Coordinates of C-alpha atoms in Angstrom, one line a residue:
Chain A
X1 CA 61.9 197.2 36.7
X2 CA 65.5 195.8 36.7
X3 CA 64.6 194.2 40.3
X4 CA 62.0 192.1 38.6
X5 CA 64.8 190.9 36.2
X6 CA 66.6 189.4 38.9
X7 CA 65.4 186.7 41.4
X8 CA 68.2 185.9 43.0
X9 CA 71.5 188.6 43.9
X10 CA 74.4 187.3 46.3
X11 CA 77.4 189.3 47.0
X12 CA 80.1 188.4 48.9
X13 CA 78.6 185.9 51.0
X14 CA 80.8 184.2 54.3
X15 CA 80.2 181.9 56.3
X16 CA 82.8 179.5 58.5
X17 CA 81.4 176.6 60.5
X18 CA 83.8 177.0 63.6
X19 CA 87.3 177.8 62.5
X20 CA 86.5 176.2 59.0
X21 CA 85.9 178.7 56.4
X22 CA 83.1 177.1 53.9
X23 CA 82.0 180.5 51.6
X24 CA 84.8 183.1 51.3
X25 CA 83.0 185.5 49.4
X26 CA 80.4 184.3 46.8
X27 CA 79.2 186.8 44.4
X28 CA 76.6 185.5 41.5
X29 CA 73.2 186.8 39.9
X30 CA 69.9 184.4 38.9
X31 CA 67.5 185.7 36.2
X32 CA 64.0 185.4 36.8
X33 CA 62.8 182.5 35.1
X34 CA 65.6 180.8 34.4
X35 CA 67.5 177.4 35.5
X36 CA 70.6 177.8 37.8
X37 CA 72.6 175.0 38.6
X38 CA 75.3 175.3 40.8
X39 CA 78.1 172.6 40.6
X40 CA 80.9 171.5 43.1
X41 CA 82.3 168.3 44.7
X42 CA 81.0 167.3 47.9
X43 CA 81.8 169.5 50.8
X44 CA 82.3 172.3 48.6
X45 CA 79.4 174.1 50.3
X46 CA 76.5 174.0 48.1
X47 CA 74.2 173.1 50.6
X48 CA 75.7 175.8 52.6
X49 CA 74.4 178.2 50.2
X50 CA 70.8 176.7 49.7
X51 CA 70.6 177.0 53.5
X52 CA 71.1 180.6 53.4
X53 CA 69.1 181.7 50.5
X54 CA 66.3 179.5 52.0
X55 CA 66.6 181.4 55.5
X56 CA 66.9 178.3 57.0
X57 CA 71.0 179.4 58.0
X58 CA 72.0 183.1 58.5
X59 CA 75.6 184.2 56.8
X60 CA 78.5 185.4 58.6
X61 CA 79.0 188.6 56.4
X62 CA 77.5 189.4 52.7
X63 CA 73.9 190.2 51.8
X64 CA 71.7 188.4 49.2
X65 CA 68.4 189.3 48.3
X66 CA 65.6 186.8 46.8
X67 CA 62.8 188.0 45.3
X68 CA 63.7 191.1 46.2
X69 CA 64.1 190.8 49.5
X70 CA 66.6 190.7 51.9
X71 CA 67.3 187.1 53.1
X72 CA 67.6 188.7 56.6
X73 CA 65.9 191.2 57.2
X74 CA 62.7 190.2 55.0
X75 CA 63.0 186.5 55.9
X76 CA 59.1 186.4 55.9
X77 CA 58.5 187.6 52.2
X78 CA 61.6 185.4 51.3
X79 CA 59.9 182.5 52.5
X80 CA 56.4 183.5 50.5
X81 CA 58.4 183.4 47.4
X82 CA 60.9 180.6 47.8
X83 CA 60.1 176.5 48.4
X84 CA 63.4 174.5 49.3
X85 CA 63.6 171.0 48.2
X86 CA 66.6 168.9 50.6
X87 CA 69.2 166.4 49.8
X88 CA 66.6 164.0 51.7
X89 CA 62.9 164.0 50.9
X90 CA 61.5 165.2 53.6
X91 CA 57.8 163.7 53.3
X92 CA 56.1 162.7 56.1
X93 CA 55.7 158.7 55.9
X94 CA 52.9 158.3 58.3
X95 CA 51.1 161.0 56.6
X96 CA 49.2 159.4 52.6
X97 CA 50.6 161.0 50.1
X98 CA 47.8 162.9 49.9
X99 CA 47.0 164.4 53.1
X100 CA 51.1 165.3 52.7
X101 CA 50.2 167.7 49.8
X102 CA 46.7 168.9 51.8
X103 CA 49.3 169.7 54.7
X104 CA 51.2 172.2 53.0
X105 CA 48.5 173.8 51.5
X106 CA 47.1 174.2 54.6
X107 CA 50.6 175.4 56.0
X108 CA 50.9 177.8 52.7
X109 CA 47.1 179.2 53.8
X110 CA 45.4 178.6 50.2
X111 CA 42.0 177.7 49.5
X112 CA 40.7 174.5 48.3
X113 CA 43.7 172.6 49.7
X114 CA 42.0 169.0 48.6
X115 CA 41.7 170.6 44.7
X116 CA 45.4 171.4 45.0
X117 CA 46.5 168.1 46.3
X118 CA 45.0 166.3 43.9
X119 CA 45.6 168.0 40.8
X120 CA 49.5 167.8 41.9
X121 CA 48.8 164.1 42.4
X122 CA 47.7 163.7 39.1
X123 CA 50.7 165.9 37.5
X124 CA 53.2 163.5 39.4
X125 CA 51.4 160.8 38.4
X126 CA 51.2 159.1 41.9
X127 CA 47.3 159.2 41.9
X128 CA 46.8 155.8 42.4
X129 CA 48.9 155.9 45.5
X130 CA 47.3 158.8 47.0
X131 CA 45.5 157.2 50.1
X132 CA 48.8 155.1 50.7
X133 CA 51.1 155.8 53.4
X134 CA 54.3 156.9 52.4
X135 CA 56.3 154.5 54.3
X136 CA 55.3 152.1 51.4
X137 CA 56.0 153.9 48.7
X138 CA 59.3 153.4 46.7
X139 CA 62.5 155.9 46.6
X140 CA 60.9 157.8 43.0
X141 CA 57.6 157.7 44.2
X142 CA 58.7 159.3 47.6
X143 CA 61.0 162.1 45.9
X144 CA 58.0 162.8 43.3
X145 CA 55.6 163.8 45.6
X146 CA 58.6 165.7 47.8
X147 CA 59.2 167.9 44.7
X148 CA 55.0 168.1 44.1
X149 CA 55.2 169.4 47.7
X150 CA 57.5 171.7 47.1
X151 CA 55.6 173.5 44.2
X152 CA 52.2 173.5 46.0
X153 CA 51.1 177.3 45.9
X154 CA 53.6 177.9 42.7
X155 CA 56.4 179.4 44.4
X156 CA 58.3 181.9 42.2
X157 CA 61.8 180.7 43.3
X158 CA 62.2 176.6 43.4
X159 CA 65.7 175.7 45.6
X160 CA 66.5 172.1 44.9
X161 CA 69.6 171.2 46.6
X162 CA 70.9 167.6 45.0
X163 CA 67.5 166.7 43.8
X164 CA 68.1 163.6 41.8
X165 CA 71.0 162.1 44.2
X166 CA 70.0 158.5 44.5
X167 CA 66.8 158.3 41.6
X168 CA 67.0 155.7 39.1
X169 CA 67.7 157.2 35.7
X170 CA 64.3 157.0 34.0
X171 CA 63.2 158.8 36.5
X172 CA 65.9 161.2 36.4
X173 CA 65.4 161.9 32.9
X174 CA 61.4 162.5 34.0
X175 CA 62.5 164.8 36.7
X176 CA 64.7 167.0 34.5
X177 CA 61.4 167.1 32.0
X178 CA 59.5 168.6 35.7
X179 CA 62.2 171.2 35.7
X180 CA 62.7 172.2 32.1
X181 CA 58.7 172.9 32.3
X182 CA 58.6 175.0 35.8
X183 CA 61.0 177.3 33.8
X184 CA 59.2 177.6 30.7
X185 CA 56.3 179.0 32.9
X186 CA 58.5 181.7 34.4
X187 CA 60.0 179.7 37.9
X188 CA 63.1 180.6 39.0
X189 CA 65.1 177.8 39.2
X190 CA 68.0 177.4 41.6
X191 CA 69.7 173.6 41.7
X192 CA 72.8 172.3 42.7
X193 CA 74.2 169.3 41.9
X194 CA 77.3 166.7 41.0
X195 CA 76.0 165.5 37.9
X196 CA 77.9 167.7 35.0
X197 CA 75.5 166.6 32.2
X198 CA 72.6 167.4 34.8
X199 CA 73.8 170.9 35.0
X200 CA 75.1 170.6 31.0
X201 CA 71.1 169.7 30.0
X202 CA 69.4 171.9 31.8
X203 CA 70.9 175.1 33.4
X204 CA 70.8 178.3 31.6
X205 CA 73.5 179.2 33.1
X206 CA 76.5 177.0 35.8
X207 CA 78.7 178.4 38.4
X208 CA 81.2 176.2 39.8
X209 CA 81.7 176.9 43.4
X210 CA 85.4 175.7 44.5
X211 CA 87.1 176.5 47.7
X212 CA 84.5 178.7 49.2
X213 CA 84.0 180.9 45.9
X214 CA 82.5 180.9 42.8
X215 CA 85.4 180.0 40.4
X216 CA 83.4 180.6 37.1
X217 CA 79.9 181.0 36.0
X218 CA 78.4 181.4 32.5
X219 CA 76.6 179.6 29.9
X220 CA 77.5 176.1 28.9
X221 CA 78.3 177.3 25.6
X222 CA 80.4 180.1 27.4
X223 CA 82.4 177.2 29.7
X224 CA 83.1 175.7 26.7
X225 CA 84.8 178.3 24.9
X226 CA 87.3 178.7 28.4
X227 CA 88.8 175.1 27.0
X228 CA 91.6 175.0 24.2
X229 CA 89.9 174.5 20.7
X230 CA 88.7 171.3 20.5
X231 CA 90.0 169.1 17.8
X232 CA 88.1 167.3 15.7
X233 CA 88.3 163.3 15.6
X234 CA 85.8 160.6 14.3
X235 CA 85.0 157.5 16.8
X236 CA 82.5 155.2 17.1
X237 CA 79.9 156.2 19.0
X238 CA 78.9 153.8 21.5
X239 CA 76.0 153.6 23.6
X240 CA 76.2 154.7 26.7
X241 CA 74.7 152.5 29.5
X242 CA 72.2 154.8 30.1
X243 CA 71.2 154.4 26.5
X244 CA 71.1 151.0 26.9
X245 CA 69.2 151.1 30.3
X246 CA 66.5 152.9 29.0
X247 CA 66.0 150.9 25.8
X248 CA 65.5 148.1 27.3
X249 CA 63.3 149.4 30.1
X250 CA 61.0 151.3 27.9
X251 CA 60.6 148.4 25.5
X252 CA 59.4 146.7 28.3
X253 CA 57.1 149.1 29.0
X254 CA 55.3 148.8 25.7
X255 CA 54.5 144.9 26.0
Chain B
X1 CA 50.9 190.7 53.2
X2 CA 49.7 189.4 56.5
X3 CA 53.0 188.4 58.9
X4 CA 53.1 184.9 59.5
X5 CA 52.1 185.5 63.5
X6 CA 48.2 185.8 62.2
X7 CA 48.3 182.4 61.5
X8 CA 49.8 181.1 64.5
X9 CA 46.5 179.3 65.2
X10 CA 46.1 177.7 61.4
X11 CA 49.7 177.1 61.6
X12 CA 49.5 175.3 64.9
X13 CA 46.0 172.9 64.2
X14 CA 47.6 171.8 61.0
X15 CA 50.8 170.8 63.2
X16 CA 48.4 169.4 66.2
X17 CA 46.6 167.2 63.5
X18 CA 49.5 166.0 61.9
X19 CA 51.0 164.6 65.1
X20 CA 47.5 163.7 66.6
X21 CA 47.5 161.2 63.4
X22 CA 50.6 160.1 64.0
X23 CA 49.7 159.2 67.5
X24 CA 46.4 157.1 66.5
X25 CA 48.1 155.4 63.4
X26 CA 50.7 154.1 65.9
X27 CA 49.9 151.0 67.8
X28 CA 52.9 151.3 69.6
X29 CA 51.9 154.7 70.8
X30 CA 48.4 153.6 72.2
X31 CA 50.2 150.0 73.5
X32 CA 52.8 152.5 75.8
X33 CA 50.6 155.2 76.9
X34 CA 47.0 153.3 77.6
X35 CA 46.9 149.4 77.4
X36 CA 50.3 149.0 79.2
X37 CA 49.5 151.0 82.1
X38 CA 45.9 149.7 82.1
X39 CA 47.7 146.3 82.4
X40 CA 50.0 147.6 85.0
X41 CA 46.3 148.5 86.4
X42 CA 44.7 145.2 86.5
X43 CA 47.7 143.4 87.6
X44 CA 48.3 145.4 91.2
X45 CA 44.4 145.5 92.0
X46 CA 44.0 141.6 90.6
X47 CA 47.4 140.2 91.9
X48 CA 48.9 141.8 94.0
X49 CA 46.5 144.2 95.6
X50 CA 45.5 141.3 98.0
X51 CA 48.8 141.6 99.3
X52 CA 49.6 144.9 99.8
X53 CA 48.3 146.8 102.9
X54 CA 47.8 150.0 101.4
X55 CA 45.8 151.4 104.4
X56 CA 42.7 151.9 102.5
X57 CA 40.0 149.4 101.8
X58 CA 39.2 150.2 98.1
X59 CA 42.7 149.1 96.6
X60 CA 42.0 150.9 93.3
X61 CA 41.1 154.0 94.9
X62 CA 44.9 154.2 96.0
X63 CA 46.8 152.7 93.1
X64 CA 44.6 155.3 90.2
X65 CA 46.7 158.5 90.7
X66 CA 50.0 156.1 90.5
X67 CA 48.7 154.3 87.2
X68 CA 47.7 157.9 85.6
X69 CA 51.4 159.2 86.5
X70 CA 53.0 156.3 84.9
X71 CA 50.5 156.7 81.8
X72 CA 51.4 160.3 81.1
X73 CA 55.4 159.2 82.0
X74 CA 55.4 156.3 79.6
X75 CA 54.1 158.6 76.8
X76 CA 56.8 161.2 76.9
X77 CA 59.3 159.5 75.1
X78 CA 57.3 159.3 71.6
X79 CA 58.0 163.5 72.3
X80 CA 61.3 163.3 72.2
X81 CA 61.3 160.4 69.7
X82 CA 58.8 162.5 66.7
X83 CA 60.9 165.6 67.3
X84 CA 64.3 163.8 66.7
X85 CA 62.7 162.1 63.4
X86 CA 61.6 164.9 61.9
X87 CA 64.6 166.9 62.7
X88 CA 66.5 163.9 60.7
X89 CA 64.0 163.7 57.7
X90 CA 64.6 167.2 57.0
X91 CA 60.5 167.8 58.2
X92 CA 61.8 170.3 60.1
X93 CA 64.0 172.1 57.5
X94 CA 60.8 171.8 55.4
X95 CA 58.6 173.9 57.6
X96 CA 61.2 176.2 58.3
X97 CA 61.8 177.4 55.2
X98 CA 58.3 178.4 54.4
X99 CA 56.2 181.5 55.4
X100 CA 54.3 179.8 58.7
X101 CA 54.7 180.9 61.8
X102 CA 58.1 179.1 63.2
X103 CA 57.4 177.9 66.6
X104 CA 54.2 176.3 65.5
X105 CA 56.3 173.1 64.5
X106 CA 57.1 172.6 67.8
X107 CA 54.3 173.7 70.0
X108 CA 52.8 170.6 67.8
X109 CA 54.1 168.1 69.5
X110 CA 53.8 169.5 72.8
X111 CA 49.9 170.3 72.2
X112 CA 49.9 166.8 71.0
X113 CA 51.4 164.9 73.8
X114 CA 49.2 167.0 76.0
X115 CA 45.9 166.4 74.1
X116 CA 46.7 162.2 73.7
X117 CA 48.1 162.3 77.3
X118 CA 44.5 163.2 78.4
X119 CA 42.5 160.7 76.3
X120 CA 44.4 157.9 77.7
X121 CA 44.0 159.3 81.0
X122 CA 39.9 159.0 80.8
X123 CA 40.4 156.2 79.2
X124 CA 41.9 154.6 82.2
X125 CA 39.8 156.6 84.7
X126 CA 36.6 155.4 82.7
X127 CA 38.7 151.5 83.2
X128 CA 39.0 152.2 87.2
X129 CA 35.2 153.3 87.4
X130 CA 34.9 149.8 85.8
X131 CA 37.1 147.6 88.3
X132 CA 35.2 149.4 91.5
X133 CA 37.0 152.9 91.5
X134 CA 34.6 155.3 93.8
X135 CA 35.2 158.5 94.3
X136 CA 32.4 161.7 95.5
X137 CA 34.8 164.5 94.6
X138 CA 33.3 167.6 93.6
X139 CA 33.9 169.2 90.0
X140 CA 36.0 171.5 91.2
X141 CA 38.1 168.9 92.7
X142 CA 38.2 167.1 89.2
X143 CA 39.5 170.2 87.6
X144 CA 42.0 170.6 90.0
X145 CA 43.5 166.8 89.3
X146 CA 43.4 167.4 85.7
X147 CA 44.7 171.4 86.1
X148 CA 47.5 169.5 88.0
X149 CA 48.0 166.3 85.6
X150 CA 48.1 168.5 82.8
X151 CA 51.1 170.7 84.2
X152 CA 52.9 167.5 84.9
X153 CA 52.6 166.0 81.2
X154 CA 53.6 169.6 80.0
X155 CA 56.5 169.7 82.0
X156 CA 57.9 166.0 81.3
X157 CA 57.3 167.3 77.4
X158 CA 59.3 170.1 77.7
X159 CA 61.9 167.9 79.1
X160 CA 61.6 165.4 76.5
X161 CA 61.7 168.4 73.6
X162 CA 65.4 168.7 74.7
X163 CA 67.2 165.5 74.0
X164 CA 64.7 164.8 70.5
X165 CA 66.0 168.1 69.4
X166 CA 70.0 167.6 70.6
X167 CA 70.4 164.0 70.3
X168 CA 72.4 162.6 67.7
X169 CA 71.0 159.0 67.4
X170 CA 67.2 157.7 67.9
X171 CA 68.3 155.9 70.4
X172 CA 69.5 158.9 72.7
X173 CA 66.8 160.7 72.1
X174 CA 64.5 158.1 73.6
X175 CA 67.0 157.3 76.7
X176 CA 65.3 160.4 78.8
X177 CA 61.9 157.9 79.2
X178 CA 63.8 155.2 81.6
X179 CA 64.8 158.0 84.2
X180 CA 61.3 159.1 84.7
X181 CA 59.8 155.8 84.1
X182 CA 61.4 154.9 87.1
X183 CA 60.3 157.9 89.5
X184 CA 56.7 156.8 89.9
X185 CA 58.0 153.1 91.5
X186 CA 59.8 154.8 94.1
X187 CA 57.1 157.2 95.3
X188 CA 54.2 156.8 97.2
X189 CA 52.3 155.7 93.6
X190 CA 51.8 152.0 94.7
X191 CA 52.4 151.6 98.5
X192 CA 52.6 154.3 100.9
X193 CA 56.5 155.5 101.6
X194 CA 56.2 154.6 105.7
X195 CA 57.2 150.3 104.9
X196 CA 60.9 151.7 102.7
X197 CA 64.2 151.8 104.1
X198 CA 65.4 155.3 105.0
X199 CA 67.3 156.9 102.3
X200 CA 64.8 155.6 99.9
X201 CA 62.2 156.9 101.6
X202 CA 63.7 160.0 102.1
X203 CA 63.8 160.4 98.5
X204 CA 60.8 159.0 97.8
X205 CA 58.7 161.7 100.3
X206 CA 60.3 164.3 98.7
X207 CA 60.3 163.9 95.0
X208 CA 57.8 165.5 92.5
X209 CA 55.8 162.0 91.7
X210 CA 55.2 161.4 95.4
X211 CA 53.4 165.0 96.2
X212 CA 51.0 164.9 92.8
X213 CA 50.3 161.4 93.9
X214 CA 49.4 162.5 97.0
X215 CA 47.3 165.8 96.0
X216 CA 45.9 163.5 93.4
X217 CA 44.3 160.8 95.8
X218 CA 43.1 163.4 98.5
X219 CA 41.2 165.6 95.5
X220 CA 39.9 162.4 94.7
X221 CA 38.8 161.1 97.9
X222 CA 37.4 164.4 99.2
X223 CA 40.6 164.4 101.7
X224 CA 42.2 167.9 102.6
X225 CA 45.0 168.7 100.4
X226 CA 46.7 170.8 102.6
X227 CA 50.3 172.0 101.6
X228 CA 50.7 169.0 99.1
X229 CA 48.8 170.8 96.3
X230 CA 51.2 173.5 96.5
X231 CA 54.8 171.6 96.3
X232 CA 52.9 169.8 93.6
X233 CA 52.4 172.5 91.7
X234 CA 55.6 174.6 92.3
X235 CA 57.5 171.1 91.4
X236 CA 55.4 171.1 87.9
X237 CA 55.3 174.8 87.4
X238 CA 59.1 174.9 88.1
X239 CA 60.4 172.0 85.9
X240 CA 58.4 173.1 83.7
X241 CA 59.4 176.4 83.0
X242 CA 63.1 175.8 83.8
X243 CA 62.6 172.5 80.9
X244 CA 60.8 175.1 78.6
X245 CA 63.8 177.6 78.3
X246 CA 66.1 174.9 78.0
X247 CA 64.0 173.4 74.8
X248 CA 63.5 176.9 73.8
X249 CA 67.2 177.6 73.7
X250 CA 68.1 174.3 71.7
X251 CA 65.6 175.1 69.7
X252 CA 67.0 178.6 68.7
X253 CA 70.5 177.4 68.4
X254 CA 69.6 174.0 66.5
X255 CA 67.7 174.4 64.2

């Protein structure tokens, strides 16, 4: 049962938009269960890659399988087992939140669509907003229920491609608790990002993709040890802004 | 596991009542494609129509077929206009990348415009019957001015699908409306073609608008339809088909 073990296998995937070459050959393995994150700067072709493993753009050369099944040739199982989360949230603001979630289940082919909205509504805690449109509902209200969409029907493989570009940290910091959770129930997780203590807090394991390959991948613990000893000095430790932010914000809170 | 074609049908009604919502919960949508050309309606009967010597005694009798052409024209653009959003919003990339059947995302739209194209048009049919509109045509002369009207709002949608899936601003995916917007004023829609100058009533006689208008109003008024229906129907059946493997082919590559 060593396929079972892994949920995601890439090896040596290209592909060139026009003349440019984007992936020159990326090789890398996901565990079942267990939080990817995939770092680079902008342009480096993360998106690239969630494209492809999300059958949504076909590689030049290379095969991956997800799930156990080839991305191209078993595109239909692929999409059974995967949900793909965009840069974007791509909710549909004309739609209530609600009948967004009811849509998808519907699209997914389960039963008892309504139960399944609602209990997601409840988990995301935008219950109260349920019967609103979308189009006047705030930018973390809008990029909960995107991710609530994307785990209607529990898909075994969760692609979030830059999910918390643009959230406000509190709900950032809520977000990453979403994740840590999907994993602890046996999800796949596979998420790129910018954000180095993103990836440092919750990936089981980083890859840095630079220049159209994967320059290194391991634990963080494992990255760490790649660096010259580190020397030990004693500062101050200041708060961070973040720190600060979130103080103040949930002191509020409890008023 | 069933392959996703077994739930084309699902797949589609889910799409069809998406848009169908969006279509009802837009006021701008019902303003274009009933009240304005219900307006346009009671304006040329009411104002004009005194003045025009349309050869015929019952005014609204003539001008219906032209008011239901400019209804079903005027509603194309919101084709070209949902397509191009959800391609933005990532809706598309959404539905893509999960197991439905693929070309249910777009048939959609085009069973939408179709379906909402033909409540406004007995809307406004059920609005002439109010301002005097007669008409002893036999049911099977009905069916033929809906079989035709139906082949014309498929094949303006097929045209719109192209530039809502290939434009690059909202703008440009809307600017295909104002061409055909215009076709209906220089036809035979409103007065008959023998009172314009030459070359514009050259063109006029012998562009698609003028010979559904025609068919149209002789179904209605128990007339023989002699040739007409035919270059009706070959204009409609051809635009259609030729727009459909266009869209088909953008679609493919696009998206």
């Amino acid at each position: 049962m060593l396929q079972n073990d892994i949920a995601i296998s890439v090896e040596g995937l290209k592909k060139s938009y026009k003349s440019v070459a984007v992936l020159k050959g990326v090789d890398f393995e996901v565990k079942t269960g267990s939080i990817f994150a995939l770092l680079g700067s902008n342009g480096a072709g993360k998106t690239t890659i969630v494209k492809i493993l999300s059958t949504l753009l076909k590689q030049d050369s290379g095969n991956a399988l997800v799930n156990g099944f080839d991305i191209v040739l078993n595109s239909d199982s692929v999409r059974q087992s995967i949900s793909l989360t965009g840069q974007f949230a791509a909710v549909d603001e004309i739609l209530t939140g609600k009948e967004n979630l009811i849509m998808i289940a519907k699209l997914r082919h389960l039963s008892k669509p309504v139960e399944i909205a609602e209990n997601l509504l409840i988990r995301f805690g935008i219950s109260d907003a349920a019967d609103r449109r979308v189009s006047a509902y705030s930018g973390g209200m809008r990029r909960r229920l995107d991710i609530a969409m994307s785990l209607v029907g529990d898909p075994q493989i969760v692609f979030l491609d830059e999910p918390t570009t643009g959230l406000d940290p509190e709900v950032r910091i809520e977000f990453w608790k979403v994740i840590k959770e999907l994993s602890s129930n046996g999800t796949t997780v596979f998420l790129t990002t910018q954000y180095l203590d993103e990836a440092e807090h919750l990936a089981d394991r980083i890859a840095i993709l630079h220049e159209g390959r994967i320059v290194v991948s391991g634990t963080f613990l494992g990255l760490k040890k790649l660096f010259p000893k580190s020397k030990v000095e004693y500062i101050e430790k200041q708060p961070t802004l973040e720190e600060i932010f979130l103080a103040i914000i949930n002191k509020k809170g409890e008023d | 596991m069933k392959t996703t074609n077994n739930y084309f049908l699902n797949d589609l009604s889910v799409m069809v009542g998406r848009s169908m919502r969006h279509t009802f919960r837009s006021l701008d949508t019902i303003i274009t494609v009933t009240i304005m050309p219900l307006a346009l309606m009671l304006i040329f009967v009411y104002v004009l129509g005194g003045a025009i010597q349309s050869g015929s005694d019952n005014y609204v009798n003539y001008l219906l077929p032209g008011v239901l052409i400019i209804a079903i024209a005027n509603g194309i653009g919101y084709v070209s206009y949902r397509l191009f959003m959800d391609k933005q919003r990532g809706i598309f990339e959404r539905f893509h990348s999960m197991p439905i059947a693929r070309s249910a995302a777009l048939w959609g739209h085009v069973l939408t415009s179709l379906v909402s194209n033909m409540i406004s048009l007995v809307v406004i049919i059920l609005v002439a019957l109010i301002m005097g509109f007669r008409s002893d045509a036999s049911i099977v002369s009905w069916l033929a001015v809906f079989g035709i009207l139906i082949f014309f709002t498929l094949a303006l949608t097929w045209i719109a699908v192209i530039p809502g899936l290939s434009a690059k601003s909202v703008d440009g995916a809307a600017v295909i409306a104002y061409p055909i917007h215009l076709l209906p004023l220089i036809s035979s829609a409103f007065v008959p073609t023998e009172t314009m100058p030459g070359p514009v009533r050259a063109f006029a006689e012998n562009q698609p608008v003028t010979s559904i208008v025609e068919t149209v109003r002789s179904l209605l008024s128990n007339q023989p339809v002699g040739n007409e229906i035919w270059i009706a129907l070959a204009w409609c059946i051809g635009i259609m088909l030729v727009a459909y493997f266009f869209a088909m082919g953008v679609y493919r590559k696009r998206m």
